[in-house]
Short mmCIF file of C-alpha atoms and ligand atoms in Angstrom, two decimals:
data_model
loop_
_atom_site.label_atom_id
_atom_site.label_comp_id
_atom_site.label_asym_id
_atom_site.label_seq_id
_atom_site.Cartn_x
_atom_site.Cartn_y
_atom_site.Cartn_z
CA MET A 1 124.95 93.46 93.01
CA ILE A 2 125.56 95.30 96.29
CA ARG A 3 126.66 93.33 99.35
CA ILE A 4 126.09 94.52 102.90
CA GLU A 5 128.00 92.85 105.72
CA SER A 6 126.73 93.87 109.18
CA LYS A 7 128.08 93.13 112.61
CA ARG A 8 124.63 93.33 114.17
CA ASN A 9 121.23 92.14 113.09
CA LYS A 10 119.88 95.45 114.34
CA PHE A 11 121.39 97.40 111.42
CA THR A 12 120.12 95.27 108.60
CA TYR A 13 116.58 96.60 108.08
CA ASN A 14 117.44 100.29 107.83
CA ILE A 15 120.61 99.89 105.84
CA TYR A 16 118.96 97.52 103.36
CA HIS A 17 116.13 99.98 102.72
CA ILE A 18 118.45 102.97 102.39
CA VAL A 19 120.61 101.08 99.86
CA LYS A 20 117.48 99.96 97.99
CA ALA A 21 116.16 103.52 97.90
CA PHE A 22 119.38 104.69 96.21
CA TYR A 23 119.58 101.64 93.91
CA PRO A 24 116.01 100.37 93.34
CA GLY A 25 116.98 98.19 90.36
CA GLU A 26 120.05 96.58 91.97
CA GLU A 27 120.12 93.20 93.67
CA VAL A 28 121.12 93.65 97.32
CA GLU A 29 122.54 90.80 99.41
CA GLN A 30 123.17 91.04 103.11
CA ASN A 31 124.87 88.97 105.78
CA VAL A 32 125.30 89.34 109.52
CA ASP A 33 128.62 88.35 111.06
CA GLY A 34 128.99 89.12 114.77
CA GLU A 35 132.73 88.44 114.58
CA GLN A 36 133.59 90.99 111.89
CA GLU A 37 135.50 94.13 112.84
CA PRO A 38 133.66 96.93 110.99
CA LEU A 39 130.12 97.59 112.16
CA VAL A 40 129.06 97.66 108.52
CA ALA A 41 130.85 97.00 105.25
CA LEU A 42 129.35 97.88 101.89
CA TYR A 43 130.65 96.31 98.66
CA MET A 44 129.51 98.22 95.57
CA PRO A 45 128.99 96.93 92.01
CA ASP A 46 132.03 98.87 90.68
CA GLY A 47 134.35 97.06 93.15
CA SER A 48 134.61 99.96 95.62
CA SER A 49 133.80 99.46 99.28
CA PHE A 50 132.84 101.48 102.33
CA TYR A 51 133.26 100.68 106.03
CA VAL A 52 131.83 102.09 109.25
CA ARG A 53 134.03 101.25 112.25
CA SER A 54 133.21 101.59 115.95
CA GLU A 55 135.94 104.12 116.64
CA GLU A 56 134.61 106.45 113.90
CA ILE A 57 131.17 106.91 115.33
CA GLY A 58 132.14 108.26 118.71
CA ILE A 59 130.49 105.44 120.64
CA PRO A 60 133.04 103.38 122.57
CA PRO A 61 133.01 99.70 121.49
CA CYS A 62 131.82 97.30 124.12
CA GLU A 63 131.32 93.55 124.27
CA LYS A 64 127.71 93.56 125.38
CA PRO A 65 126.07 96.86 124.37
CA ASP A 66 122.77 97.65 126.03
CA GLU A 67 119.61 98.61 124.09
CA GLU A 68 120.37 102.34 124.32
CA GLN A 69 123.82 101.89 122.86
CA LEU A 70 122.50 99.59 120.14
CA GLN A 71 119.96 102.21 119.11
CA LYS A 72 122.61 104.97 119.05
CA GLU A 73 124.89 102.76 117.00
CA LYS A 74 122.12 101.85 114.59
CA TRP A 75 121.20 105.45 113.78
CA GLU A 76 124.79 106.66 113.56
CA VAL A 77 125.76 103.78 111.27
CA THR A 78 122.69 104.43 109.10
CA ARG A 79 123.56 108.13 108.84
CA ARG A 80 127.12 107.32 107.78
CA VAL A 81 126.01 104.85 105.15
CA TYR A 82 123.44 107.36 103.90
CA ARG A 83 125.98 110.18 103.64
CA TYR A 84 128.37 107.94 101.73
CA LEU A 85 125.65 106.91 99.25
CA ALA A 86 124.45 110.50 98.90
CA GLU A 87 128.02 111.54 98.02
CA VAL A 88 128.45 108.72 95.50
CA ASN A 89 125.07 109.53 93.93
CA LYS A 90 125.67 113.28 94.06
CA GLY A 91 122.45 113.87 95.97
CA GLY A 92 120.47 112.53 98.90
CA LEU A 93 116.95 111.23 99.35
CA ALA A 94 114.08 113.56 100.14
CA TRP A 95 113.16 111.48 103.19
CA GLY A 96 116.75 111.00 104.40
CA ILE A 97 117.15 107.92 106.56
CA LEU A 98 113.46 107.53 107.35
CA THR A 99 112.30 104.18 106.01
CA GLY A 100 108.88 103.96 107.68
CA VAL A 101 105.62 104.51 105.86
CA ARG A 102 104.19 107.06 108.28
CA PRO A 103 106.51 110.02 108.85
CA THR A 104 103.61 112.13 110.10
CA LYS A 105 102.98 109.60 112.87
CA LEU A 106 106.46 110.41 114.22
CA ILE A 107 105.58 114.11 114.23
CA MET A 108 102.22 113.46 115.89
CA GLN A 109 104.05 111.63 118.69
CA LYS A 110 106.42 114.57 119.10
CA LEU A 111 103.52 117.04 119.09
CA GLU A 112 101.74 114.97 121.74
CA ALA A 113 104.96 114.90 123.78
CA GLY A 114 104.88 118.73 123.76
CA GLU A 115 107.85 119.33 121.41
CA SER A 116 107.92 122.70 119.66
CA ARG A 117 107.81 123.25 115.90
CA GLU A 118 111.53 124.21 115.94
CA GLU A 119 112.53 121.08 117.86
CA ILE A 120 110.54 118.83 115.56
CA LEU A 121 111.87 120.37 112.34
CA ARG A 122 115.42 120.33 113.70
CA SER A 123 115.34 116.64 114.58
CA PHE A 124 113.74 115.70 111.23
CA GLN A 125 116.41 117.61 109.31
CA GLU A 126 119.51 117.04 111.44
CA ASP A 127 118.95 113.57 112.91
CA ASP A 128 116.87 111.95 110.18
CA LEU A 129 118.41 113.97 107.32
CA VAL A 130 115.01 114.75 105.82
CA SER A 131 114.96 117.63 103.31
CA PRO A 132 113.64 120.96 104.66
CA GLU A 133 110.69 120.77 102.20
CA LYS A 134 109.59 117.30 103.34
CA ALA A 135 110.12 118.17 107.00
CA GLN A 136 107.92 121.24 106.57
CA LEU A 137 105.30 119.26 104.56
CA SER A 138 105.06 116.52 107.19
CA TYR A 139 104.83 119.06 109.99
CA GLU A 140 102.05 120.96 108.22
CA ILE A 141 100.13 117.72 107.59
CA ALA A 142 100.61 116.38 111.12
CA CYS A 143 99.21 119.63 112.56
CA ARG A 144 96.19 119.42 110.24
CA GLU A 145 95.63 115.73 111.11
CA HIS A 146 95.90 116.57 114.78
CA GLU A 147 93.19 119.19 114.41
CA LEU A 148 90.88 116.92 112.35
CA LEU A 149 91.25 114.01 114.75
CA SER A 150 90.46 116.25 117.71
CA ARG A 151 86.87 116.30 116.36
CA LEU A 152 86.38 112.59 117.13
CA ASP A 153 86.51 110.38 120.13
CA CYS A 154 89.40 108.23 119.00
CA ALA A 155 89.55 106.07 122.12
CA GLU A 156 85.88 105.09 122.36
CA GLY A 157 84.68 105.59 118.79
CA PHE A 158 85.21 103.47 115.72
CA SER A 159 85.10 103.58 111.93
CA LEU A 160 83.68 101.10 109.47
CA TYR A 161 85.31 99.82 106.29
CA VAL A 162 83.48 97.69 103.74
CA GLY A 163 85.40 96.04 100.88
CA ILE A 164 84.02 95.21 97.43
CA PRO A 165 86.77 93.21 95.74
CA PHE A 166 85.67 93.56 92.11
CA CYS A 167 86.84 95.90 89.35
CA PRO A 168 85.89 96.39 85.70
CA SER A 169 89.41 95.15 84.78
CA VAL A 170 92.60 94.75 86.80
CA CYS A 171 95.11 97.58 86.36
CA SER A 172 98.68 96.40 85.70
CA TYR A 173 100.14 98.23 88.70
CA CYS A 174 97.46 97.05 91.15
CA SER A 175 98.38 94.87 94.12
CA PHE A 176 95.00 95.00 95.87
CA SER A 177 93.02 91.78 96.01
CA SER A 178 90.61 92.70 93.27
CA SER A 179 89.04 90.48 90.62
CA PRO A 180 87.47 91.31 87.26
CA ILE A 181 83.73 91.65 87.72
CA ASP A 182 82.94 89.77 84.51
CA VAL A 183 84.50 86.60 85.91
CA TRP A 184 82.50 86.88 89.15
CA ARG A 185 79.20 88.32 87.97
CA ASP A 186 77.22 85.13 88.78
CA ARG A 187 78.64 84.94 92.29
CA VAL A 188 78.43 88.60 93.37
CA ASP A 189 75.13 87.95 95.16
CA GLY A 190 76.76 85.08 97.07
CA TYR A 191 79.54 87.47 98.09
CA LEU A 192 76.99 90.05 99.20
CA ASP A 193 75.14 87.39 101.26
CA ALA A 194 78.35 86.70 103.20
CA LEU A 195 79.13 90.42 103.51
CA VAL A 196 75.65 91.15 104.82
CA LYS A 197 76.08 88.38 107.41
CA GLU A 198 79.36 89.92 108.53
CA LEU A 199 77.91 93.45 108.64
CA ARG A 200 74.94 92.28 110.73
CA ALA A 201 77.29 90.55 113.17
CA LEU A 202 79.58 93.61 113.40
CA GLY A 203 76.53 95.84 113.87
CA LYS A 204 75.50 93.71 116.88
CA MET A 205 79.01 93.81 118.33
CA ALA A 206 78.99 97.62 117.97
CA GLU A 207 75.52 98.05 119.43
CA GLY A 208 75.20 101.36 121.29
CA ARG A 209 78.13 102.88 119.41
CA LYS A 210 78.05 105.10 116.35
CA PRO A 211 80.75 105.05 113.67
CA ASP A 212 82.66 108.29 113.14
CA THR A 213 83.40 107.45 109.52
CA VAL A 214 82.22 104.87 107.00
CA TYR A 215 84.30 103.96 103.94
CA ILE A 216 83.27 101.60 101.14
CA GLY A 217 86.33 100.74 99.08
CA GLY A 218 87.90 97.81 97.33
CA GLY A 219 88.11 97.19 94.46
CA THR A 220 85.49 99.33 92.90
CA PRO A 221 82.17 99.40 94.81
CA THR A 222 80.34 100.78 91.77
CA THR A 223 80.95 97.53 89.88
CA LEU A 224 77.86 96.37 91.82
CA GLU A 225 74.56 96.60 89.96
CA PRO A 226 72.20 99.35 91.20
CA GLU A 227 70.02 96.83 93.16
CA GLN A 228 73.12 95.31 94.76
CA LEU A 229 74.42 98.76 95.74
CA ASP A 230 71.00 99.55 97.17
CA ARG A 231 71.05 96.33 99.19
CA LEU A 232 74.55 97.03 100.53
CA LEU A 233 73.86 100.64 101.50
CA GLY A 234 70.51 99.63 103.00
CA ILE A 235 72.17 97.03 105.23
CA ILE A 236 74.93 99.39 106.35
CA THR A 237 72.43 102.07 107.37
CA GLU A 238 70.19 99.46 109.02
CA CYS A 239 72.97 97.81 111.06
CA PHE A 240 74.84 100.96 112.09
CA ASP A 241 73.59 104.27 113.40
CA ILE A 242 75.42 106.69 111.16
CA SER A 243 73.57 109.77 112.35
CA GLN A 244 76.78 111.19 113.80
CA ALA A 245 79.22 110.04 111.13
CA LEU A 246 81.52 112.86 110.01
CA GLU A 247 82.02 111.16 106.70
CA PHE A 248 80.51 108.42 104.54
CA THR A 249 82.66 107.71 101.50
CA ILE A 250 82.12 105.46 98.51
CA GLU A 251 85.13 105.00 96.34
CA ALA A 252 83.31 104.93 93.03
CA GLY A 253 86.76 104.87 91.51
CA ARG A 254 86.71 103.63 87.97
CA PRO A 255 84.66 105.89 85.69
CA ASP A 256 83.74 102.88 83.51
CA SER A 257 81.68 101.53 86.41
CA ILE A 258 79.74 104.73 87.13
CA THR A 259 76.21 105.16 85.76
CA GLU A 260 73.49 107.69 86.50
CA GLU A 261 71.31 104.93 87.98
CA LYS A 262 74.03 103.90 90.44
CA LEU A 263 74.74 107.51 91.46
CA CYS A 264 71.01 108.01 92.05
CA VAL A 265 70.99 104.96 94.35
CA ILE A 266 73.94 106.40 96.28
CA ARG A 267 72.17 109.77 96.61
CA LYS A 268 69.30 108.02 98.47
CA TYR A 269 71.71 107.41 101.36
CA PRO A 270 73.68 109.86 103.51
CA VAL A 271 76.87 109.39 101.51
CA THR A 272 79.00 112.53 101.83
CA ARG A 273 82.00 111.85 99.62
CA ILE A 274 82.79 109.87 96.48
CA SER A 275 85.88 109.32 94.33
CA VAL A 276 86.12 109.44 90.57
CA ASN A 277 89.67 108.31 89.88
CA PRO A 278 91.40 108.96 86.59
CA GLN A 279 94.99 108.14 87.76
CA THR A 280 96.08 109.92 84.56
CA MET A 281 94.35 111.91 81.83
CA GLN A 282 96.67 110.50 79.14
CA GLN A 283 94.80 108.02 76.96
CA ARG A 284 97.85 106.04 75.85
CA THR A 285 98.80 105.45 79.51
CA LEU A 286 95.26 104.39 80.45
CA ASP A 287 95.42 101.85 77.60
CA LEU A 288 98.88 100.69 78.64
CA VAL A 289 97.97 100.02 82.28
CA GLY A 290 94.78 98.12 81.40
CA ARG A 291 92.17 100.68 82.46
CA HIS A 292 89.46 100.19 79.92
CA HIS A 293 88.06 103.70 79.92
CA THR A 294 88.71 106.97 78.17
CA VAL A 295 89.63 110.44 79.39
CA GLU A 296 86.14 111.53 78.28
CA ASP A 297 84.60 108.82 80.52
CA VAL A 298 86.29 110.48 83.51
CA GLU A 299 84.94 113.89 82.57
CA LYS A 300 81.47 112.52 81.88
CA ALA A 301 81.29 110.65 85.22
CA PHE A 302 82.55 113.70 87.10
CA HIS A 303 80.02 116.09 85.52
CA MET A 304 77.21 113.57 86.09
CA ALA A 305 78.10 113.29 89.78
CA ARG A 306 78.19 117.08 90.17
CA ARG A 307 74.83 117.42 88.39
CA LEU A 308 73.33 114.88 90.80
CA GLY A 309 74.46 116.93 93.76
CA PHE A 310 77.71 115.32 94.96
CA ASP A 311 79.60 118.24 96.51
CA ASN A 312 82.64 116.33 97.77
CA ILE A 313 84.41 114.48 94.97
CA ASN A 314 87.94 113.18 95.26
CA MET A 315 90.23 112.35 92.34
CA ASP A 316 93.30 110.09 92.50
CA LEU A 317 96.37 110.55 90.30
CA ILE A 318 99.57 108.51 89.99
CA ALA A 319 102.95 110.14 89.31
CA GLY A 320 105.50 107.99 87.47
CA LEU A 321 103.27 105.77 85.34
CA PRO A 322 105.27 104.07 82.56
CA GLY A 323 106.30 106.40 79.75
CA GLU A 324 104.85 109.52 81.33
CA THR A 325 106.79 112.76 81.46
CA ALA A 326 106.40 115.88 83.57
CA GLU A 327 104.71 117.43 80.53
CA ASP A 328 102.08 114.62 80.57
CA MET A 329 101.48 115.26 84.26
CA ARG A 330 101.06 118.98 83.63
CA ASP A 331 98.48 118.19 80.95
CA THR A 332 96.68 115.78 83.31
CA LEU A 333 96.66 118.42 86.06
CA ALA A 334 95.26 121.05 83.70
CA LYS A 335 92.39 118.69 82.81
CA VAL A 336 91.76 117.91 86.48
CA GLU A 337 91.82 121.60 87.39
CA ALA A 338 89.19 122.23 84.73
CA LEU A 339 86.94 119.76 86.59
CA HIS A 340 87.89 121.20 90.01
CA PRO A 341 87.41 118.25 92.39
CA ASP A 342 87.16 118.91 96.14
CA SER A 343 90.15 116.77 97.01
CA LEU A 344 93.06 115.30 95.11
CA THR A 345 95.22 112.36 96.11
CA VAL A 346 98.58 112.10 94.40
CA HIS A 347 100.32 108.73 94.58
CA ALA A 348 103.85 108.00 93.46
CA LEU A 349 103.84 104.73 91.52
CA ALA A 350 104.54 101.71 93.72
CA ILE A 351 105.10 98.36 92.04
CA LYS A 352 104.55 95.42 94.33
CA ARG A 353 105.20 91.77 93.60
CA ALA A 354 101.47 90.95 93.48
CA ALA A 355 100.89 93.43 90.63
CA LYS A 356 101.10 92.40 86.96
CA PHE A 357 103.96 94.89 86.52
CA GLY A 358 105.70 93.32 89.52
CA GLN A 359 105.41 89.83 88.06
CA GLU A 360 106.81 91.10 84.79
CA GLY A 361 109.88 92.12 86.78
CA ARG A 362 109.33 95.87 86.39
CA THR A 363 110.67 97.85 89.31
CA ALA A 364 110.03 101.42 90.22
CA GLN A 365 112.73 103.47 88.54
CA LEU A 366 114.37 106.47 90.11
CA HIS A 367 112.65 108.89 87.82
CA SER A 368 114.24 112.27 87.35
CA GLU A 369 110.90 113.80 86.42
CA ILE A 370 108.87 112.41 89.31
CA SER A 371 110.10 115.13 91.60
CA GLN A 372 108.79 117.69 89.11
CA MET A 373 105.46 115.82 88.76
CA VAL A 374 104.95 115.69 92.51
CA GLU A 375 105.81 119.37 92.84
CA ASP A 376 103.50 120.36 89.96
CA ALA A 377 100.67 118.32 91.52
CA SER A 378 101.20 120.06 94.84
CA GLN A 379 101.03 123.50 93.16
CA SER A 380 97.97 122.47 91.18
CA ALA A 381 96.20 121.35 94.37
CA ARG A 382 97.06 124.63 96.06
CA ARG A 383 95.78 126.57 93.03
CA MET A 384 92.47 124.74 93.52
CA GLY A 385 92.37 125.99 97.12
CA MET A 386 93.43 122.69 98.68
CA ALA A 387 95.93 122.01 101.46
CA PRO A 388 97.80 118.75 102.15
CA TYR A 389 96.09 116.72 104.89
CA TYR A 390 97.51 113.22 104.82
CA LEU A 391 100.67 111.55 103.71
CA TYR A 392 102.11 108.07 103.57
CA ARG A 393 104.97 106.29 101.92
CA GLN A 394 105.13 102.80 100.51
CA LYS A 395 107.97 100.44 99.83
CA ASN A 396 108.98 100.19 96.15
CA ILE A 397 107.61 103.64 95.60
CA ALA A 398 108.89 105.48 92.52
CA GLY A 399 111.82 107.76 93.36
CA ASN A 400 111.33 107.18 97.11
CA PHE A 401 108.51 109.74 97.09
CA GLU A 402 105.25 109.73 99.01
CA ASN A 403 101.50 109.77 98.54
CA VAL A 404 99.78 112.97 99.58
CA GLY A 405 96.11 113.79 99.95
CA TYR A 406 95.07 117.42 99.37
CA ALA A 407 91.63 118.79 100.18
CA GLU A 408 89.65 121.97 100.42
CA VAL A 409 88.65 123.08 103.91
CA ASP A 410 86.31 120.48 105.47
CA LYS A 411 86.50 118.15 102.46
CA ALA A 412 89.35 115.98 103.77
CA GLY A 413 88.91 112.21 103.91
CA ILE A 414 89.09 111.61 107.66
CA TYR A 415 89.08 107.84 107.24
CA ASN A 416 92.34 108.17 105.25
CA ILE A 417 93.97 109.79 108.27
CA LEU A 418 92.59 107.23 110.69
CA ILE A 419 93.91 104.31 108.68
CA MET A 420 97.36 105.87 108.47
CA GLU A 421 97.74 107.16 112.00
CA GLU A 422 96.14 104.10 113.65
CA LYS A 423 94.31 106.28 116.14
CA GLN A 424 90.98 104.49 116.17
CA THR A 425 89.45 101.02 115.97
CA ILE A 426 88.45 100.18 112.40
CA LEU A 427 85.93 97.41 111.87
CA ALA A 428 86.43 95.99 108.41
CA ALA A 429 84.09 93.69 106.50
CA GLY A 430 84.65 91.91 103.20
CA ALA A 431 87.27 89.74 101.52
CA GLY A 432 90.80 90.94 102.29
CA ALA A 433 89.54 93.60 104.72
CA SER A 434 91.74 94.21 107.73
CA THR A 435 90.19 95.05 111.10
CA LYS A 436 92.37 97.04 113.52
CA ILE A 437 91.33 97.00 117.14
CA LEU A 438 92.89 99.54 119.49
CA LEU A 439 93.25 97.88 122.88
CA GLN A 440 92.26 99.79 126.02
CA GLU A 441 95.35 98.38 127.72
CA PRO A 442 98.43 97.17 125.80
CA ILE A 443 99.15 93.43 126.04
CA ARG A 444 102.43 91.56 126.05
CA GLU A 445 103.01 88.99 123.32
CA GLU A 446 104.81 85.69 123.87
CA ASN A 447 108.06 87.25 122.58
CA GLY A 448 107.79 89.96 125.27
CA LYS A 449 106.80 92.72 122.82
CA GLU A 450 104.05 95.06 123.99
CA ILE A 451 101.29 95.74 121.49
CA GLY A 452 98.39 98.20 121.56
CA ILE A 453 96.67 97.16 118.32
CA ILE A 454 95.26 93.81 117.25
CA ARG A 455 95.01 93.23 113.48
CA ILE A 456 92.54 90.70 112.18
CA GLU A 457 92.69 90.03 108.46
CA ASN A 458 89.84 88.51 106.52
CA VAL A 459 90.94 86.00 103.87
CA LYS A 460 91.54 87.60 100.46
CA ASN A 461 90.21 84.76 98.35
CA ILE A 462 86.55 85.49 97.62
CA THR A 463 85.38 81.85 97.65
CA GLU A 464 87.23 81.23 100.91
CA TYR A 465 85.68 84.37 102.38
CA ILE A 466 82.19 83.15 101.50
CA ASN A 467 82.87 79.62 102.79
CA ARG A 468 84.55 80.73 106.02
CA ILE A 469 82.38 83.73 106.88
CA ASP A 470 81.46 82.40 110.35
CA GLU A 471 85.11 82.06 111.24
CA MET A 472 85.82 85.63 109.99
CA ILE A 473 83.08 86.93 112.31
CA GLU A 474 84.10 84.85 115.31
CA ARG A 475 87.73 86.02 115.21
CA LYS A 476 86.68 89.65 115.63
CA GLY A 477 84.27 88.92 118.45
CA GLU A 478 87.16 87.62 120.53
CA TRP A 479 88.79 91.05 120.70
CA LEU A 480 86.21 93.78 120.18
CA TRP A 481 85.58 96.05 123.17
CA ARG A 482 86.56 93.49 125.70
S1 SF4 B 501 90.65 100.16 89.85
FE1 SF4 B 501 91.92 100.30 91.66
S2 SF4 B 501 91.50 98.44 92.85
FE2 SF4 B 501 90.70 98.13 90.75
S3 SF4 B 501 92.32 97.07 89.68
FE3 SF4 B 501 92.60 99.26 89.25
S4 SF4 B 501 93.99 99.98 90.88
FE4 SF4 B 501 93.22 97.97 91.50
#
């Protein structure tokens, strides 16, 4: 166990996450004691300890520090703790002291503030201790995001998300609110009735506006039967004018849910992009994580989609799945390259409590080979003519790495950027879907905090969603475009 004793509450979040990133499998306890002398004390499992004292950090101690001093203290203390842990572990973390999930958002803010490339890279590397490679990667992605987002009216426009919370089976690492379709088959139409009601209501609220992007995700939307898919796509195109949408994505996802009939239904509508997600091309791993499909199913679904005219197909991979080596990843990448998708999203395994793996007590291990897997995936994407265009990190992510989306020119998933950078209102329909409304003017909450985004979450439970659909609709109406 590692114990952290902090003088100020302010330090606890960052220091906890830095310690956890170095020791993902270790229990970490922390206490705050305003009376203690060191700013932070760290007690390690081998009995050693480490202290950061006021006089060491070059900021004079004072009884009642103001916000500016507290911030300075926080970052200096975090840097010292990080450097100590990097020394003990004989190596630092690729993302340094950054604990947030959206490093590119920080760069976007700096770009918008007029900072130069040199200034941005310097502060990422020297202040946040990010590796030169990750600093360069985030800068490259932020610039590309900036350019892609300049094509939409972020302030006035909006995007639409529709969630289908069913999957052929539930993967062991999955923490999304998704249910096996076989259990729900009789009630899918009831779910669609509620979803249609919500879409009609949202369509009315958005009257006169046209979505910039539409994304149907989940879950696996192609678990719907062809008639149900037809009904859903028909309602979306009836309730929203998508004549100016830059993108209309359906995450077909699991190859075991994709049939020619369903793809033909999708082709009737102006869908521009689909996903066929293998996660890995290693059969023993697919079996282990509960994905009931074969490597050949992936190839078959991909070729079928190409034959039917889909010219923008994304594939998702996960680095760090149990038992996989860098050699397995190289083999997976070779098989993916043979298919040549238009975009590739590479996730580092994240195990959350809600996932089966999480409940079994598995934690993401610091995996010596993940770095190699992530690097090989990046080179593979570049060999296929793709460039990185979006990036995010998650907590509990294997090896403290990141998820990166790569795409060929003009094949990027713009919705993926919007959801990460929080630059546009996203109307979301379906169980567990989360609507984000960008306010024209920030408002002050009761605790004095200013906020510019309102989040409205639909209930995750499917039965509850159906039963409380009117309430789900009403809650959005209170905030939309007021
Ligand atoms: S296919 Fe995707 S959403 Fe469905 S269970 Fe697997 S990881 Fe979760």
